[in-house]
CSV table of C-alpha atoms in Angstrom, one decimal:
chain,number,residue,atom,x,y,z
A,1,UNK,CA,178.8,103.5,108.2
A,2,UNK,CA,176.4,105.1,110.6
A,3,UNK,CA,173.1,106.5,109.4
A,4,UNK,CA,172.2,110.2,109.4
A,5,UNK,CA,171.5,111.6,112.8
A,6,UNK,CA,167.9,111.7,113.8
A,7,UNK,CA,166.3,115.2,113.9
A,8,UNK,CA,164.7,116.3,117.1
A,9,UNK,CA,161.1,117.2,116.6
A,10,UNK,CA,159.5,120.2,118.2
A,11,UNK,CA,156.7,119.6,120.7
A,12,UNK,CA,154.3,121.4,118.5
A,13,UNK,CA,155.1,119.1,115.5
A,14,UNK,CA,154.6,116.0,117.7
A,15,UNK,CA,151.2,117.3,118.8
A,16,UNK,CA,150.2,117.9,115.2
A,17,UNK,CA,151.2,114.4,114.1
A,18,UNK,CA,149.4,112.8,117.0
A,19,UNK,CA,146.2,114.8,116.3
A,20,UNK,CA,146.4,113.8,112.6
A,21,UNK,CA,146.8,110.1,113.5
A,22,UNK,CA,143.9,110.1,115.9
A,23,UNK,CA,141.6,112.0,113.4
A,24,UNK,CA,142.5,109.5,110.6
A,25,UNK,CA,141.8,106.6,112.9
A,26,UNK,CA,138.5,108.1,114.0
A,27,UNK,CA,137.4,108.8,110.4
A,28,UNK,CA,138.3,105.2,109.3
A,29,UNK,CA,136.4,103.8,112.3
A,30,UNK,CA,133.4,105.9,111.7
A,31,UNK,CA,133.3,105.0,108.0
A,32,UNK,CA,133.5,101.3,108.8
A,33,UNK,CA,130.7,101.4,111.4
A,34,UNK,CA,128.1,103.0,109.0
A,35,UNK,CA,125.7,100.3,108.0
A,36,UNK,CA,123.4,100.3,105.0
A,37,UNK,CA,120.4,101.0,107.2
A,38,UNK,CA,122.2,104.1,108.7
A,39,UNK,CA,123.0,105.3,105.2
A,40,UNK,CA,119.5,104.7,103.9
A,41,UNK,CA,117.6,106.4,106.7
A,42,UNK,CA,120.0,109.5,106.5
A,43,UNK,CA,119.1,110.1,102.8
A,44,UNK,CA,117.0,113.2,102.0
A,45,UNK,CA,113.3,112.4,102.2
A,46,UNK,CA,113.9,109.3,104.3
A,47,UNK,CA,113.7,111.0,107.7
A,48,UNK,CA,110.2,109.5,108.3
A,49,UNK,CA,111.9,106.1,108.6
A,50,UNK,CA,113.2,104.7,111.8
A,51,UNK,CA,116.2,102.3,112.0
A,52,UNK,CA,114.9,98.7,111.9
A,53,UNK,CA,116.9,96.4,114.2
A,54,UNK,CA,118.9,93.9,112.3
A,55,UNK,CA,117.7,91.1,114.7
A,56,UNK,CA,114.2,91.8,113.4
A,57,UNK,CA,115.3,91.5,109.8
A,58,UNK,CA,117.3,88.3,110.4
A,59,UNK,CA,114.2,86.5,111.8
A,60,UNK,CA,112.6,84.6,109.0
A,61,UNK,CA,109.2,84.8,110.6
A,62,UNK,CA,109.1,88.6,110.2
A,63,UNK,CA,109.8,88.2,106.5
A,64,UNK,CA,106.9,85.8,105.7
A,65,UNK,CA,105.3,86.6,102.4
A,66,UNK,CA,107.8,89.2,101.3
A,67,UNK,CA,109.9,86.9,99.1
A,68,UNK,CA,107.4,86.9,96.3
A,69,UNK,CA,107.0,90.7,96.4
A,70,UNK,CA,110.7,91.6,96.1
A,71,UNK,CA,112.8,90.8,93.1
A,72,UNK,CA,116.4,89.6,93.6
A,73,UNK,CA,115.4,88.6,97.2
A,74,UNK,CA,118.6,87.1,98.3
A,75,UNK,CA,120.8,89.8,97.0
A,76,UNK,CA,118.6,92.6,98.4
A,77,UNK,CA,118.6,90.9,101.8
A,78,UNK,CA,122.4,90.6,101.8
A,79,UNK,CA,122.7,94.3,100.9
A,80,UNK,CA,120.4,95.4,103.7
A,81,UNK,CA,122.2,93.3,106.3
A,82,UNK,CA,125.7,94.3,104.9
A,83,UNK,CA,126.6,90.7,104.0
A,84,UNK,CA,129.4,90.1,101.5
A,85,UNK,CA,127.8,88.9,98.2
A,86,UNK,CA,128.6,85.5,96.9
A,87,UNK,CA,130.2,84.7,93.5
A,88,UNK,CA,126.9,84.1,91.9
A,89,UNK,CA,125.8,87.7,92.4
A,90,UNK,CA,128.2,88.8,89.6
A,91,UNK,CA,125.6,87.6,87.1
A,92,UNK,CA,123.3,90.5,88.0
A,93,UNK,CA,123.5,93.0,85.2
A,94,UNK,CA,123.2,96.2,87.2
A,95,UNK,CA,123.7,96.9,90.9
A,96,UNK,CA,121.0,99.6,90.8
A,97,UNK,CA,118.4,96.9,90.4
A,98,UNK,CA,119.5,95.3,93.6
A,99,UNK,CA,119.4,98.7,95.3
A,100,UNK,CA,115.8,99.3,94.3
A,101,UNK,CA,114.9,95.8,95.6
A,102,UNK,CA,116.7,96.5,98.9
A,103,UNK,CA,114.8,99.7,99.3
A,104,UNK,CA,111.5,97.9,98.7
A,105,UNK,CA,112.5,95.2,101.1
A,106,UNK,CA,113.4,97.6,103.8
A,107,UNK,CA,110.2,99.6,103.4
A,108,UNK,CA,108.0,96.5,103.7
A,109,UNK,CA,109.9,95.3,106.7
A,110,UNK,CA,109.7,98.8,108.2
A,111,UNK,CA,105.9,98.6,107.9
A,112,UNK,CA,105.9,95.5,110.1
A,113,UNK,CA,108.6,96.7,112.5
A,114,UNK,CA,106.8,99.9,113.5
A,115,UNK,CA,103.9,97.8,114.8
A,116,UNK,CA,106.1,96.2,117.4
A,117,UNK,CA,106.8,97.6,120.9
A,118,UNK,CA,110.3,98.6,119.9
A,119,UNK,CA,109.2,100.2,116.6
A,120,UNK,CA,106.4,102.2,118.3
A,121,UNK,CA,108.9,103.5,120.9
A,122,UNK,CA,111.2,104.8,118.2
A,123,UNK,CA,108.4,106.4,116.3
A,124,UNK,CA,106.9,108.1,119.3
A,125,UNK,CA,110.3,109.7,120.0
A,126,UNK,CA,110.4,111.1,116.5
A,127,UNK,CA,106.7,112.2,116.8
A,128,UNK,CA,107.3,114.1,120.1
A,129,UNK,CA,110.3,115.8,118.6
A,130,UNK,CA,108.3,117.0,115.6
A,131,UNK,CA,110.3,115.1,112.9
A,132,UNK,CA,107.2,114.4,110.9
A,133,UNK,CA,106.0,118.0,110.7
A,134,UNK,CA,102.9,119.9,111.8
A,135,UNK,CA,99.3,120.0,110.6
A,136,UNK,CA,98.7,122.6,107.9
A,137,UNK,CA,95.3,123.5,109.2
A,138,UNK,CA,95.3,126.8,110.9
A,139,UNK,CA,93.1,126.0,113.9
A,140,UNK,CA,95.1,122.8,114.7
A,141,UNK,CA,97.8,125.2,116.0
A,142,UNK,CA,100.7,123.2,114.6
A,143,UNK,CA,99.7,119.8,116.0
A,144,UNK,CA,102.2,117.2,115.3
A,145,UNK,CA,101.3,114.8,112.5
A,146,UNK,CA,102.1,111.1,111.9
A,147,UNK,CA,103.0,109.4,108.6
A,148,UNK,CA,100.6,106.8,107.3
A,149,UNK,CA,99.6,105.0,104.2
A,150,UNK,CA,96.3,104.5,102.4
A,151,UNK,CA,97.2,101.0,101.3
A,152,UNK,CA,99.3,98.1,102.6
A,153,UNK,CA,100.5,97.0,99.1
A,154,UNK,CA,103.3,99.0,97.4
A,155,UNK,CA,102.7,101.1,94.4
A,156,UNK,CA,99.2,102.3,95.3
A,157,UNK,CA,99.8,105.7,96.8
A,158,UNK,CA,102.5,107.9,98.4
A,159,UNK,CA,102.8,108.6,102.1
A,160,UNK,CA,100.3,110.9,103.8
A,161,UNK,CA,100.3,112.7,107.2
A,162,UNK,CA,97.6,112.2,109.7
A,163,UNK,CA,96.6,114.9,112.2
A,164,UNK,CA,95.2,113.5,115.5
A,165,UNK,CA,93.3,116.7,116.2
A,166,UNK,CA,91.2,117.2,113.1
A,167,UNK,CA,91.3,113.6,112.1
A,168,UNK,CA,92.2,114.2,108.5
A,169,UNK,CA,95.2,113.3,106.3
A,170,UNK,CA,97.3,115.7,104.2
A,171,UNK,CA,100.1,115.5,101.6
A,172,UNK,CA,103.6,116.2,102.8
A,173,UNK,CA,104.6,119.8,102.3
A,174,UNK,CA,107.9,119.0,100.6
A,175,UNK,CA,108.4,117.4,97.2
A,176,UNK,CA,111.2,115.2,98.5
A,177,UNK,CA,108.6,112.9,100.0
A,178,UNK,CA,106.7,112.6,96.7
A,179,UNK,CA,108.4,109.3,95.9
A,180,UNK,CA,108.0,107.7,99.3
A,181,UNK,CA,105.5,104.9,99.2
A,182,UNK,CA,102.7,104.9,101.7
A,183,UNK,CA,102.9,101.1,102.1
A,184,UNK,CA,106.1,101.5,104.0
A,185,UNK,CA,104.0,102.8,106.9
A,186,UNK,CA,100.7,101.0,106.1
A,187,UNK,CA,97.1,101.5,107.3
A,188,UNK,CA,97.4,100.0,110.7
A,189,UNK,CA,100.2,102.1,112.1
A,190,UNK,CA,98.3,105.3,112.7
A,191,UNK,CA,95.3,103.9,114.7
A,192,UNK,CA,97.5,101.5,116.6
A,193,UNK,CA,99.9,104.3,117.5
A,194,UNK,CA,97.2,106.4,119.1
A,195,UNK,CA,95.6,103.5,120.9
A,196,UNK,CA,99.0,102.7,122.4
A,197,UNK,CA,99.6,106.4,123.3
A,198,UNK,CA,96.1,107.9,124.0
A,199,UNK,CA,97.7,110.9,125.7
A,200,UNK,CA,98.7,112.1,122.2
A,201,UNK,CA,95.2,111.8,120.7
A,202,UNK,CA,92.7,114.7,121.0
A,203,UNK,CA,89.6,114.0,123.1
A,204,UNK,CA,86.3,113.7,121.2
A,205,UNK,CA,84.8,116.7,122.9
A,206,UNK,CA,85.7,120.4,123.1
A,207,UNK,CA,84.4,123.2,125.3
A,208,UNK,CA,85.3,126.7,124.3
A,209,UNK,CA,86.7,128.8,127.1
A,210,UNK,CA,84.2,131.6,126.4
A,211,UNK,CA,81.2,129.3,126.3
A,212,UNK,CA,78.5,130.7,128.6
A,213,UNK,CA,74.9,129.8,129.4
A,214,UNK,CA,73.6,132.9,127.7
A,215,UNK,CA,75.3,132.1,124.5
A,216,UNK,CA,73.1,130.4,121.9
A,217,UNK,CA,73.8,126.7,121.4
A,218,UNK,CA,74.2,127.1,117.7
A,219,UNK,CA,77.2,129.5,118.2
A,220,UNK,CA,79.1,127.5,120.8
A,221,UNK,CA,82.6,126.5,120.0
A,222,UNK,CA,83.1,129.3,117.5
A,223,UNK,CA,84.5,132.0,119.8
A,224,UNK,CA,87.7,133.9,119.1
A,225,UNK,CA,91.0,132.1,119.7
A,226,UNK,CA,91.5,131.1,123.3
A,227,UNK,CA,94.5,132.2,125.3
A,228,UNK,CA,97.7,130.1,125.0
A,229,UNK,CA,97.3,128.8,128.5
A,230,UNK,CA,93.8,127.5,127.7
A,231,UNK,CA,94.3,126.7,124.1
A,232,UNK,CA,92.8,123.2,124.4
A,233,UNK,CA,89.5,124.3,126.0
A,234,UNK,CA,88.2,124.0,129.5
A,235,UNK,CA,87.1,120.4,129.5
A,236,UNK,CA,89.9,118.1,128.5
A,237,UNK,CA,89.8,115.1,130.9
A,238,UNK,CA,88.3,112.1,129.0
A,239,UNK,CA,86.5,109.7,131.4
A,240,UNK,CA,87.2,106.9,128.8
A,241,UNK,CA,90.7,105.7,129.6
A,242,UNK,CA,91.0,104.2,126.2
A,243,UNK,CA,90.1,107.4,124.3
A,244,UNK,CA,92.0,110.5,123.5
A,245,UNK,CA,93.4,112.3,126.5
A,246,UNK,CA,94.8,115.4,124.9
A,247,UNK,CA,92.9,118.7,125.0
A,248,UNK,CA,91.1,119.1,121.7
A,249,UNK,CA,91.4,122.2,119.5
A,250,UNK,CA,87.8,122.6,118.3
A,251,UNK,CA,87.6,126.0,116.8
A,252,UNK,CA,86.1,126.1,113.3
A,253,UNK,CA,86.5,128.8,110.6
A,254,UNK,CA,83.4,130.9,110.2
A,255,UNK,CA,83.0,132.7,106.8
A,256,UNK,CA,81.6,136.3,107.1
A,257,UNK,CA,80.5,138.9,104.5
A,258,UNK,CA,80.8,142.4,105.8
A,259,UNK,CA,80.8,141.1,109.3
A,260,UNK,CA,77.7,138.9,109.0
A,261,UNK,CA,77.9,135.1,109.1
A,262,UNK,CA,77.0,133.2,106.0
A,263,UNK,CA,73.8,131.2,106.6
A,264,UNK,CA,74.3,127.5,106.8
A,265,UNK,CA,71.0,126.9,105.0
A,266,UNK,CA,72.3,128.6,101.9
A,267,UNK,CA,73.3,126.3,99.1
A,268,UNK,CA,76.8,127.8,99.1
A,269,UNK,CA,76.8,128.1,102.9
A,270,UNK,CA,79.6,126.7,105.1
A,271,UNK,CA,79.6,123.0,105.9
A,272,UNK,CA,82.8,122.8,108.0
A,273,UNK,CA,80.8,123.0,111.2
A,274,UNK,CA,79.2,119.6,110.5
A,275,UNK,CA,82.6,118.1,109.9
A,276,UNK,CA,84.6,119.6,112.8
A,277,UNK,CA,82.1,120.3,115.5
A,278,UNK,CA,82.6,118.4,118.8
A,279,UNK,CA,80.3,118.1,121.8
A,280,UNK,CA,81.2,120.3,124.7
A,281,UNK,CA,81.1,117.6,127.4
A,282,UNK,CA,81.9,114.0,127.6
A,283,UNK,CA,78.4,113.2,128.8
A,284,UNK,CA,76.9,114.4,125.6
A,285,UNK,CA,78.5,111.4,123.8
A,286,UNK,CA,76.1,109.1,125.7
A,287,UNK,CA,73.0,111.0,124.5
A,288,UNK,CA,73.3,109.7,120.9
A,289,UNK,CA,73.2,106.1,119.5
A,290,UNK,CA,75.8,104.6,117.3
A,291,UNK,CA,74.1,106.1,114.2
A,292,UNK,CA,74.5,109.7,115.7
A,293,UNK,CA,70.8,110.2,116.5
A,294,UNK,CA,69.4,111.5,119.8
A,295,UNK,CA,68.3,108.5,121.9
A,296,UNK,CA,65.3,110.3,123.4
A,297,UNK,CA,63.9,111.0,119.9
A,298,UNK,CA,64.4,107.3,118.9
A,299,UNK,CA,62.7,106.0,122.1
A,300,UNK,CA,59.7,108.4,121.7
A,301,UNK,CA,58.6,106.8,118.5
A,302,UNK,CA,56.5,103.7,119.1
A,303,UNK,CA,57.6,100.4,117.5
A,304,UNK,CA,56.2,99.6,114.1
A,305,UNK,CA,55.4,103.3,113.2
A,306,UNK,CA,58.1,103.3,110.6
A,307,UNK,CA,58.6,107.0,111.0
A,308,UNK,CA,61.9,108.8,111.1
A,309,UNK,CA,63.9,107.8,114.1
A,310,UNK,CA,62.0,104.6,114.8
A,311,UNK,CA,63.6,101.3,115.8
A,312,UNK,CA,62.5,99.8,112.5
A,313,UNK,CA,64.7,102.3,110.6
A,314,UNK,CA,67.5,101.5,113.1
A,315,UNK,CA,67.4,97.8,112.3
A,316,UNK,CA,67.0,98.5,108.6
A,317,UNK,CA,70.1,100.8,108.6
A,318,UNK,CA,72.1,98.5,110.7
A,319,UNK,CA,71.1,95.2,109.0
A,320,UNK,CA,71.8,96.2,105.4
A,321,UNK,CA,68.6,97.7,104.1
A,322,UNK,CA,70.3,99.8,101.5
A,323,UNK,CA,73.7,99.6,103.2
A,324,UNK,CA,73.2,102.7,105.4
A,325,UNK,CA,75.0,102.9,108.7
A,326,UNK,CA,77.5,100.1,107.8
A,327,UNK,CA,80.9,100.3,109.3
A,328,UNK,CA,82.7,99.2,106.2
A,329,UNK,CA,81.5,99.6,102.6
A,330,UNK,CA,82.9,96.5,100.9
A,331,UNK,CA,82.5,96.5,97.1
A,332,UNK,CA,81.7,92.8,97.1
A,333,UNK,CA,78.8,93.2,99.5
A,334,UNK,CA,77.4,96.1,97.5
A,335,UNK,CA,77.6,94.0,94.3
A,336,UNK,CA,75.8,91.1,96.0
A,337,UNK,CA,73.1,93.4,97.3
A,338,UNK,CA,72.6,94.8,93.8
A,339,UNK,CA,72.3,91.3,92.3
A,340,UNK,CA,69.8,90.3,95.0
A,341,UNK,CA,67.7,93.4,94.3
A,342,UNK,CA,67.7,92.7,90.6
A,343,UNK,CA,66.6,89.1,91.2
A,344,UNK,CA,63.8,90.3,93.5
A,345,UNK,CA,62.7,92.9,91.0
A,346,UNK,CA,62.6,90.3,88.2
A,347,UNK,CA,60.6,87.9,90.5
A,348,UNK,CA,58.2,90.7,91.4
A,349,UNK,CA,57.6,91.6,87.8
A,350,UNK,CA,56.8,88.0,86.8
A,351,UNK,CA,54.6,87.6,89.9
A,352,UNK,CA,52.7,90.9,89.1
A,353,UNK,CA,52.3,89.8,85.5
A,354,UNK,CA,50.8,86.4,86.5
A,355,UNK,CA,48.6,88.1,89.0
A,356,UNK,CA,47.3,90.5,86.4
A,357,UNK,CA,46.4,87.7,84.0
A,358,UNK,CA,44.4,85.8,86.6
A,359,UNK,CA,41.9,88.6,87.4
A,360,UNK,CA,41.4,89.2,83.6
A,361,UNK,CA,40.5,85.5,83.1
A,362,UNK,CA,38.0,85.7,86.0
A,363,UNK,CA,36.4,88.8,84.6
A,364,UNK,CA,35.9,87.1,81.2
A,365,UNK,CA,34.2,84.2,82.9
A,366,UNK,CA,31.8,86.4,84.8
A,367,UNK,CA,30.9,88.5,81.7
A,368,UNK,CA,30.9,85.6,79.2
A,369,UNK,CA,30.4,82.3,81.1
A,370,UNK,CA,31.2,79.2,79.0
A,371,UNK,CA,28.3,77.5,77.3
A,372,UNK,CA,27.9,73.8,78.1
A,373,UNK,CA,28.4,71.4,75.3
A,374,UNK,CA,25.4,70.0,73.4
A,375,UNK,CA,24.6,66.3,73.5
A,376,UNK,CA,25.8,64.4,70.5
A,377,UNK,CA,28.3,67.1,69.4
A,378,UNK,CA,31.6,66.1,70.9
A,379,UNK,CA,34.3,68.6,71.3
A,380,UNK,CA,32.1,71.5,70.0
A,381,UNK,CA,30.9,74.4,72.1
A,382,UNK,CA,28.0,76.5,71.3
A,383,UNK,CA,28.2,80.2,70.6
A,384,UNK,CA,28.0,82.9,73.2
A,385,UNK,CA,24.5,83.8,74.5
């Protein structure tokens, strides 16, 4: 018997079937090509991450020291690299434990990857596109910010955002970043990023477009908002090739009461000028020493005078006389200095006590000199005269 005759399909039905087959194949191919890293970086609140190259993770040298910090190390590494788990992995009670370990592992590897040339390039692309957000400070005019951490060890603090214009850090504006550990970016990434790309860092000086020679020096840099074409100020070329090359936004908020400025000498007066003010020219940076004092005032005081601004104070502040002017305030060094001061005080007290007893003994000898012993009476002294 012959089978039923084949039904001729319409051209439209053929096109629909071909389109359905191609879409199903594309969807299956797209699903199969999504890796764990793609999935993890696409989650809400993970847009600060960049995609770490698998070659970087497969290199054992880049994972040095992380095995002791990540529980279920082997299983977490296999999950990040999309490796099929072995039979022994069935002993793990819950898969969510491995997922948490995989997230921790990827975050710590991410901290190291963004310090490489490839990682910096990926992060600078995200920075220029504004993926990390803008500075919440009004006078920074929506300057792009960079994620950073306050510690290199996980579990210390959440991620923060660094503004290269005002030089301060801020909390992310959205609560979806509240659980993102700052150690996944670390403390080195921010400074290294702007040393690698100095054209994105603000210059350390700022000249207001409305600054004139007739304007008092105390009011410079606090003019109304400059025009958008000159928003960075007039002087923005930094002669230091290793410093910030971007035009600085140096305007500072000035509080006023009925139109009058609040005095800076008042106890409740503004202090923002001291924190945000920048010199107007790059040459002014060479007029102060490393402690922020005017060089001409320091040189005008003779050596050994011990007055304010003398070189003796400079050496004392730099050498550790009280810890002033130190670059880093290490707690260990502070404790050692305190112990040394306590020992010196105890030694000084004992010395002063001994020195006080000796003059008293000499005074007694002058007022009441000892009487010589009489002959024939051994070991007996006469009375006082």
